[in-house]
Structure formats: C-alpha cells, structure tokens
Amino acid sequence: MIRELGPGLRLMIALTILTGLIYPVAMTGVSAAIFPAKANGSLVTQNGKVVGSSLIGQSFTRADYFHPRPSSAGAGYDATSSAGSNLGPTSAKLLYGTTKTDDKGKEIVDFDGLEDRIVHYCIDNNIAFTSSAPLDRFKDAQGNLDDVKMIKAFNDAKSPLVVTPKVPIPSDAVTGSASGLDPHISPANAELQVGRVAAARGASLDQVRLLIAQATDKPSLGFIGEPGVNVLLLNLSLDQKLPARK
C-alpha cells in the first residue's frame, strides 16, 4: 500500500513546489521587471513620500478638492475591509437612511442614505433643488444640517421630506462601489464639482477642466468600461498647478 501511495505523494510534493513556490516567484519577478509600478501597488508619491495608490480611493472633504464617491469599506476607503453596502435598490435603508442610539443614549446616524447624500451634494456644489419643507427646519444650533433630523424626515410615513434636484445627479455621486475602494468618479460627477473647486482655488473653470481631462482614464482598449476621473491624481495635480488660496 505504501508503494502505491508513493507516486501520488511525490506528484503532490512536486506540484506543490511548482505551482505554490516556483510559479508565483517567477511571475512576481517577471511582473516586477516588466511592470515595476503596477507590481508594487501603483503607489503614488509626492515630494518623495508615498501618499496613496492610484488603485484605491481616499476621502477628500475640503471645498478645494474633488470629492470621491461614498464608501462602505470600514470607516471609509479601508483597504482591509473592502465591501459595499450590500443594500438592494428598493431598500428603505439605502434610500432614506437609518439612525441608532450610541452608548451614551444619543441618537446618531447609522446609515445616511441616498436622499441625505443628494441634499449635501446639491448644497456643496451649489446645485438648485426644490424641497417639500424648508431645510432650516432641520438645522442644528450652529446652522448646520442635522442629518439625524433629515433622515427621520425622509422616513416620515405620513409626510416624508421630498427633495428634487433641478439637474440629474450622477449615480456615483451618492452611491458607493461594490468594493468601496473605487478611485474614480464619472466625468459628469467631476463636472458638477468644477464650480466649487475653481472658486475655492481662485482658478477659472477651464483651468480646472483641463486638469480633469488629464486625470481621466479612458475605457480599456477604447471600448471596455466607461471613462473615469482618478480623484487622487486630480487633487494632487490641483495642489501642484492650481494651489489653494491662503
């Protein structure tokens, strides 16, 4: 019996060494030699310091930067917790958001929801919209929109808050990707943010649009997928060529 098991055992060991050791090491070496940047994670450096990867999105919230799409990966763009929201298109949680109570008994946002994101996107980018109720009703003592109040208003079964933008909002502006790590936004999303970024940096719209074009990745092979604007590369380019006003 041992003699019968011998050939199978030797074959297993040989294949393990070949496919589990030799092949991966060879492919890693070839990749590093031919595509050194991609093989090492497509890292992006600035002033000799690694500031990110062109393959993984980052959070930008300042007015003088382009904002990425939302992320459900961990606390946001966490490469160790890649994930989407896993909510379906008819989910009330996805559409209107939910709240929860924290350890101190305070009601906080659990999931903001698309409607709340649309409101913030419109306000941030000076996009006109209509509202079934004055938004001042949902502000806190500091004059900022209270997302808990907004979410509860959107979920009001009797008289829900209805907000309607006067221009179409790109889906990627308010929805996350399946991985939560998408580094790109659509050209349409970038275009709606141009005015805010240009004003914050004291630049012309055409100057900002030129940088958008330079940071736009074309469809693979010219026809696979859609064009995408790499937010990290675009924002780094803004800092280099159109620095924000002090």
GROMACS .gro file of C-alpha atoms in nm:
model
  246
    1MET     CA    1   0.000   0.000   0.000
    2ILE     CA    2   0.284   0.237   0.084
    3ARG     CA    3   0.433   0.160  -0.258
    4GLU     CA    4   0.101   0.257  -0.422
    5LEU     CA    5   0.082   0.585  -0.230
    6GLY     CA    6   0.439   0.679  -0.324
    7PRO     CA    7   0.375   0.809  -0.679
    8GLY     CA    8   0.078   1.017  -0.566
    9LEU     CA    9   0.274   1.164  -0.274
   10ARG     CA   10   0.570   1.252  -0.495
   11LEU     CA   11   0.340   1.411  -0.753
   12MET     CA   12   0.169   1.616  -0.484
   13ILE     CA   13   0.502   1.742  -0.349
   14ALA     CA   14   0.627   1.823  -0.699
   15LEU     CA   15   0.311   2.014  -0.795
   16THR     CA   16   0.309   2.197  -0.463
   17ILE     CA   17   0.665   2.317  -0.521
   18LEU     CA   18   0.596   2.402  -0.885
   19THR     CA   19   0.262   2.581  -0.851
   20GLY     CA   20   0.294   2.705  -0.493
   21LEU     CA   21   0.653   2.826  -0.497
   22ILE     CA   22   0.833   2.834  -0.831
   23TYR     CA   23   0.547   2.971  -1.042
   24PRO     CA   24   0.443   3.255  -0.802
   25VAL     CA   25   0.806   3.361  -0.751
   26ALA     CA   26   0.868   3.357  -1.127
   27MET     CA   27   0.552   3.558  -1.206
   28THR     CA   28   0.630   3.808  -0.931
   29GLY     CA   29   0.980   3.856  -1.067
   30VAL     CA   30   0.861   3.893  -1.426
   31SER     CA   31   0.591   4.140  -1.322
   32ALA     CA   32   0.834   4.346  -1.118
   33ALA     CA   33   1.076   4.359  -1.411
   34ILE     CA   34   0.822   4.447  -1.681
   35PHE     CA   35   0.567   4.648  -1.481
   36PRO     CA   36   0.751   4.767  -1.168
   37ALA     CA   37   0.498   5.037  -1.070
   38LYS     CA   38   0.192   4.815  -1.110
   39ALA     CA   39   0.357   4.515  -0.947
   40ASN     CA   40   0.427   4.723  -0.636
   41GLY     CA   41   0.074   4.852  -0.591
   42SER     CA   42   0.063   5.151  -0.830
   43LEU     CA   43   0.185   5.372  -0.546
   44VAL     CA   44   0.164   5.749  -0.586
   45THR     CA   45   0.443   5.964  -0.442
   46GLN     CA   46   0.470   6.335  -0.378
   47ASN     CA   47   0.793   6.501  -0.269
   48GLY     CA   48   0.945   6.157  -0.219
   49LYS     CA   49   0.664   6.042   0.012
   50VAL     CA   50   0.402   5.779  -0.068
   51VAL     CA   51   0.060   5.945  -0.050
   52GLY     CA   52  -0.157   5.663  -0.174
   53SER     CA   53  -0.228   5.430  -0.462
   54SER     CA   54  -0.391   5.516  -0.791
   55LEU     CA   55  -0.599   5.198  -0.748
   56ILE     CA   56  -0.755   5.285  -0.409
   57GLY     CA   57  -0.978   5.583  -0.336
   58GLN     CA   58  -0.928   5.823  -0.048
   59SER     CA   59  -1.158   6.057   0.140
   60PHE     CA   60  -1.144   6.426   0.048
   61THR     CA   61  -1.390   6.666   0.212
   62ARG     CA   62  -1.243   7.015   0.172
   63ALA     CA   63  -1.413   7.252  -0.073
   64ASP     CA   64  -1.093   7.297  -0.276
   65TYR     CA   65  -1.072   6.926  -0.357
   66PHE     CA   66  -1.282   6.700  -0.573
   67HIS     CA   67  -1.479   6.458  -0.359
   68PRO     CA   68  -1.480   6.083  -0.425
   69ARG     CA   69  -1.785   5.861  -0.429
   70PRO     CA   70  -1.916   5.732  -0.093
   71SER     CA   71  -1.751   5.425   0.059
   72SER     CA   72  -1.877   5.145   0.284
   73ALA     CA   73  -1.532   4.990   0.328
   74GLY     CA   74  -1.477   5.003   0.703
   75ALA     CA   75  -1.488   5.364   0.815
   76GLY     CA   76  -1.441   5.463   0.450
   77TYR     CA   77  -1.183   5.353   0.192
   78ASP     CA   78  -1.033   5.097   0.428
   79ALA     CA   79  -0.844   4.855   0.202
   80THR     CA   80  -0.853   4.591   0.478
   81SER     CA   81  -1.234   4.599   0.489
   82SER     CA   82  -1.332   4.616   0.124
   83ALA     CA   83  -1.712   4.599   0.096
   84GLY     CA   84  -2.022   4.759  -0.046
   85SER     CA   85  -2.334   4.848   0.147
   86ASN     CA   86  -2.499   4.517   0.042
   87LEU     CA   87  -2.832   4.701   0.024
   88GLY     CA   88  -3.072   4.643  -0.266
   89PRO     CA   89  -3.218   4.920  -0.484
   90THR     CA   90  -3.555   4.904  -0.307
   91SER     CA   91  -3.407   4.910   0.043
   92ALA     CA   92  -3.557   5.183   0.260
   93LYS     CA   93  -3.230   5.198   0.449
   94LEU     CA   94  -3.038   5.266   0.128
   95LEU     CA   95  -3.287   5.527   0.006
   96TYR     CA   96  -3.374   5.714   0.325
   97GLY     CA   97  -3.108   5.618   0.579
   98THR     CA   98  -3.136   5.500   0.938
   99THR     CA   99  -3.039   5.622   1.283
  100LYS     CA  100  -2.931   5.445   1.600
  101THR     CA  101  -2.858   5.519   1.965
  102ASP     CA  102  -2.497   5.529   2.079
  103ASP     CA  103  -2.356   5.411   2.414
  104LYS     CA  104  -2.445   5.744   2.574
  105GLY     CA  105  -2.807   5.729   2.462
  106LYS     CA  106  -2.765   5.989   2.187
  107GLU     CA  107  -2.935   5.935   1.852
  108ILE     CA  108  -2.678   5.933   1.571
  109VAL     CA  109  -2.661   5.840   1.203
  110ASP     CA  110  -2.639   5.469   1.135
  111PHE     CA  111  -2.653   5.493   0.755
  112ASP     CA  112  -2.702   5.826   0.580
  113GLY     CA  113  -2.899   5.709   0.275
  114LEU     CA  114  -2.918   5.839  -0.081
  115GLU     CA  115  -3.166   6.119  -0.016
  116ASP     CA  116  -2.949   6.274   0.255
  117ARG     CA  117  -2.642   6.242   0.033
  118ILE     CA  118  -2.824   6.415  -0.253
  119VAL     CA  119  -2.907   6.713  -0.029
  120HIS     CA  120  -2.545   6.753   0.081
  121TYR     CA  121  -2.418   6.710  -0.274
  122CYS     CA  122  -2.651   6.981  -0.401
  123ILE     CA  123  -2.560   7.223  -0.122
  124ASP     CA  124  -2.186   7.157  -0.152
  125ASN     CA  125  -2.190   7.215  -0.527
  126ASN     CA  126  -2.447   7.496  -0.541
  127ILE     CA  127  -2.699   7.284  -0.733
  128ALA     CA  128  -3.054   7.417  -0.725
  129PHE     CA  129  -3.324   7.191  -0.583
  130THR     CA  130  -3.677   7.204  -0.451
  131SER     CA  131  -3.780   7.079  -0.108
  132SER     CA  132  -4.122   6.991   0.028
  133ALA     CA  133  -4.024   7.160   0.356
  134PRO     CA  134  -3.777   7.440   0.443
  135LEU     CA  135  -3.439   7.289   0.525
  136ASP     CA  136  -3.394   7.543   0.805
  137ARG     CA  137  -3.627   7.319   1.000
  138PHE     CA  138  -3.358   7.051   1.003
  139LYS     CA  139  -3.059   7.259   1.113
  140ASP     CA  140  -2.881   7.243   1.447
  141ALA     CA  141  -2.793   7.530   1.680
  142GLN     CA  142  -2.482   7.608   1.471
  143GLY     CA  143  -2.682   7.639   1.150
  144ASN     CA  144  -2.561   7.311   1.002
  145LEU     CA  145  -2.792   7.046   0.862
  146ASP     CA  146  -2.870   6.785   1.126
  147ASP     CA  147  -2.851   6.454   0.943
  148VAL     CA  148  -3.048   6.273   1.215
  149LYS     CA  149  -3.338   6.515   1.166
  150MET     CA  150  -3.309   6.483   0.789
  151ILE     CA  151  -3.313   6.104   0.795
  152LYS     CA  152  -3.614   6.098   1.026
  153ALA     CA  153  -3.792   6.341   0.792
  154PHE     CA  154  -3.718   6.125   0.489
  155ASN     CA  155  -3.858   5.822   0.676
  156ASP     CA  156  -4.174   6.000   0.795
  157ALA     CA  157  -4.453   5.766   0.688
  158LYS     CA  158  -4.723   6.035   0.685
  159SER     CA  159  -4.544   6.330   0.529
  160PRO     CA  160  -4.193   6.238   0.412
  161LEU     CA  161  -3.948   6.507   0.312
  162VAL     CA  162  -3.905   6.520  -0.067
  163VAL     CA  163  -3.603   6.687  -0.224
  164THR     CA  164  -3.576   6.715  -0.603
  165PRO     CA  165  -3.258   6.844  -0.770
  166LYS     CA  166  -3.309   7.057  -1.081
  167VAL     CA  167  -3.030   6.875  -1.266
  168PRO     CA  168  -2.965   6.500  -1.280
  169ILE     CA  169  -2.727   6.382  -1.007
  170PRO     CA  170  -2.478   6.117  -1.131
  171SER     CA  171  -2.533   5.789  -0.951
  172ASP     CA  172  -2.168   5.762  -0.847
  173ALA     CA  173  -2.200   6.092  -0.658
  174VAL     CA  174  -2.425   5.930  -0.397
  175THR     CA  175  -2.359   5.555  -0.423
  176GLY     CA  176  -2.053   5.352  -0.333
  177SER     CA  177  -1.885   5.089  -0.546
  178ALA     CA  178  -1.905   4.717  -0.474
  179SER     CA  179  -1.555   4.725  -0.325
  180GLY     CA  180  -1.588   5.062  -0.151
  181LEU     CA  181  -1.242   5.143  -0.287
  182ASP     CA  182  -1.313   5.285  -0.634
  183PRO     CA  183  -1.058   5.563  -0.702
  184HIS     CA  184  -1.263   5.711  -0.987
  185ILE     CA  185  -1.565   5.933  -1.030
  186SER     CA  186  -1.754   5.984  -1.353
  187PRO     CA  187  -1.678   6.286  -1.576
  188ALA     CA  188  -2.035   6.404  -1.510
  189ASN     CA  189  -1.974   6.397  -1.134
  190ALA     CA  190  -1.647   6.586  -1.177
  191GLU     CA  191  -1.816   6.849  -1.395
  192LEU     CA  192  -2.074   6.927  -1.127
  193GLN     CA  193  -1.790   6.986  -0.878
  194VAL     CA  194  -1.589   7.217  -1.107
  195GLY     CA  195  -1.750   7.541  -0.989
  196ARG     CA  196  -1.688   7.473  -0.620
  197VAL     CA  197  -1.325   7.372  -0.669
  198ALA     CA  198  -1.248   7.659  -0.907
  199ALA     CA  199  -1.396   7.915  -0.667
  200ALA     CA  200  -1.207   7.772  -0.370
  201ARG     CA  201  -0.878   7.787  -0.560
  202GLY     CA  202  -0.932   8.119  -0.736
  203ALA     CA  203  -0.897   7.947  -1.073
  204SER     CA  204  -1.103   7.956  -1.391
  205LEU     CA  205  -1.342   7.677  -1.484
  206ASP     CA  206  -1.136   7.597  -1.794
  207GLN     CA  207  -0.817   7.561  -1.589
  208VAL     CA  208  -0.983   7.305  -1.365
  209ARG     CA  209  -1.146   7.125  -1.658
  210LEU     CA  210  -0.807   7.085  -1.824
  211LEU     CA  211  -0.675   6.902  -1.517
  212ILE     CA  212  -0.987   6.683  -1.512
  213ALA     CA  213  -0.918   6.579  -1.870
  214GLN     CA  214  -0.558   6.494  -1.781
  215ALA     CA  215  -0.670   6.278  -1.486
  216THR     CA  216  -0.936   6.093  -1.685
  217ASP     CA  217  -0.869   5.728  -1.765
  218LYS     CA  218  -1.012   5.615  -2.098
  219PRO     CA  219  -1.206   5.287  -2.140
  220SER     CA  220  -0.981   4.982  -2.163
  221LEU     CA  221  -0.892   4.906  -2.526
  222GLY     CA  222  -1.104   5.206  -2.616
  223PHE     CA  223  -1.441   5.035  -2.563
  224ILE     CA  224  -1.442   4.832  -2.239
  225GLY     CA  225  -1.597   5.019  -1.947
  226GLU     CA  226  -1.653   5.391  -1.904
  227PRO     CA  227  -1.414   5.687  -1.867
  228GLY     CA  228  -1.324   5.760  -1.505
  229VAL     CA  229  -1.158   6.055  -1.332
  230ASN     CA  230  -0.894   5.947  -1.081
  231VAL     CA  231  -0.969   6.165  -0.778
  232LEU     CA  232  -0.634   6.125  -0.601
  233LEU     CA  233  -0.430   6.210  -0.911
  234LEU     CA  234  -0.661   6.501  -0.992
  235ASN     CA  235  -0.634   6.651  -0.643
  236LEU     CA  236  -0.256   6.616  -0.640
  237SER     CA  237  -0.246   6.789  -0.976
  238LEU     CA  238  -0.460   7.069  -0.836
  239ASP     CA  239  -0.217   7.122  -0.550
  240GLN     CA  240   0.077   7.136  -0.790
  241LYS     CA  241  -0.071   7.354  -1.064
  242LEU     CA  242  -0.355   7.547  -0.900
  243PRO     CA  243  -0.266   7.575  -0.529
  244ALA     CA  244  -0.548   7.684  -0.298
  245ARG     CA  245  -0.558   8.043  -0.187
  246LYS     CA  246  -0.426   8.107   0.163
   0.00000   0.00000   0.00000
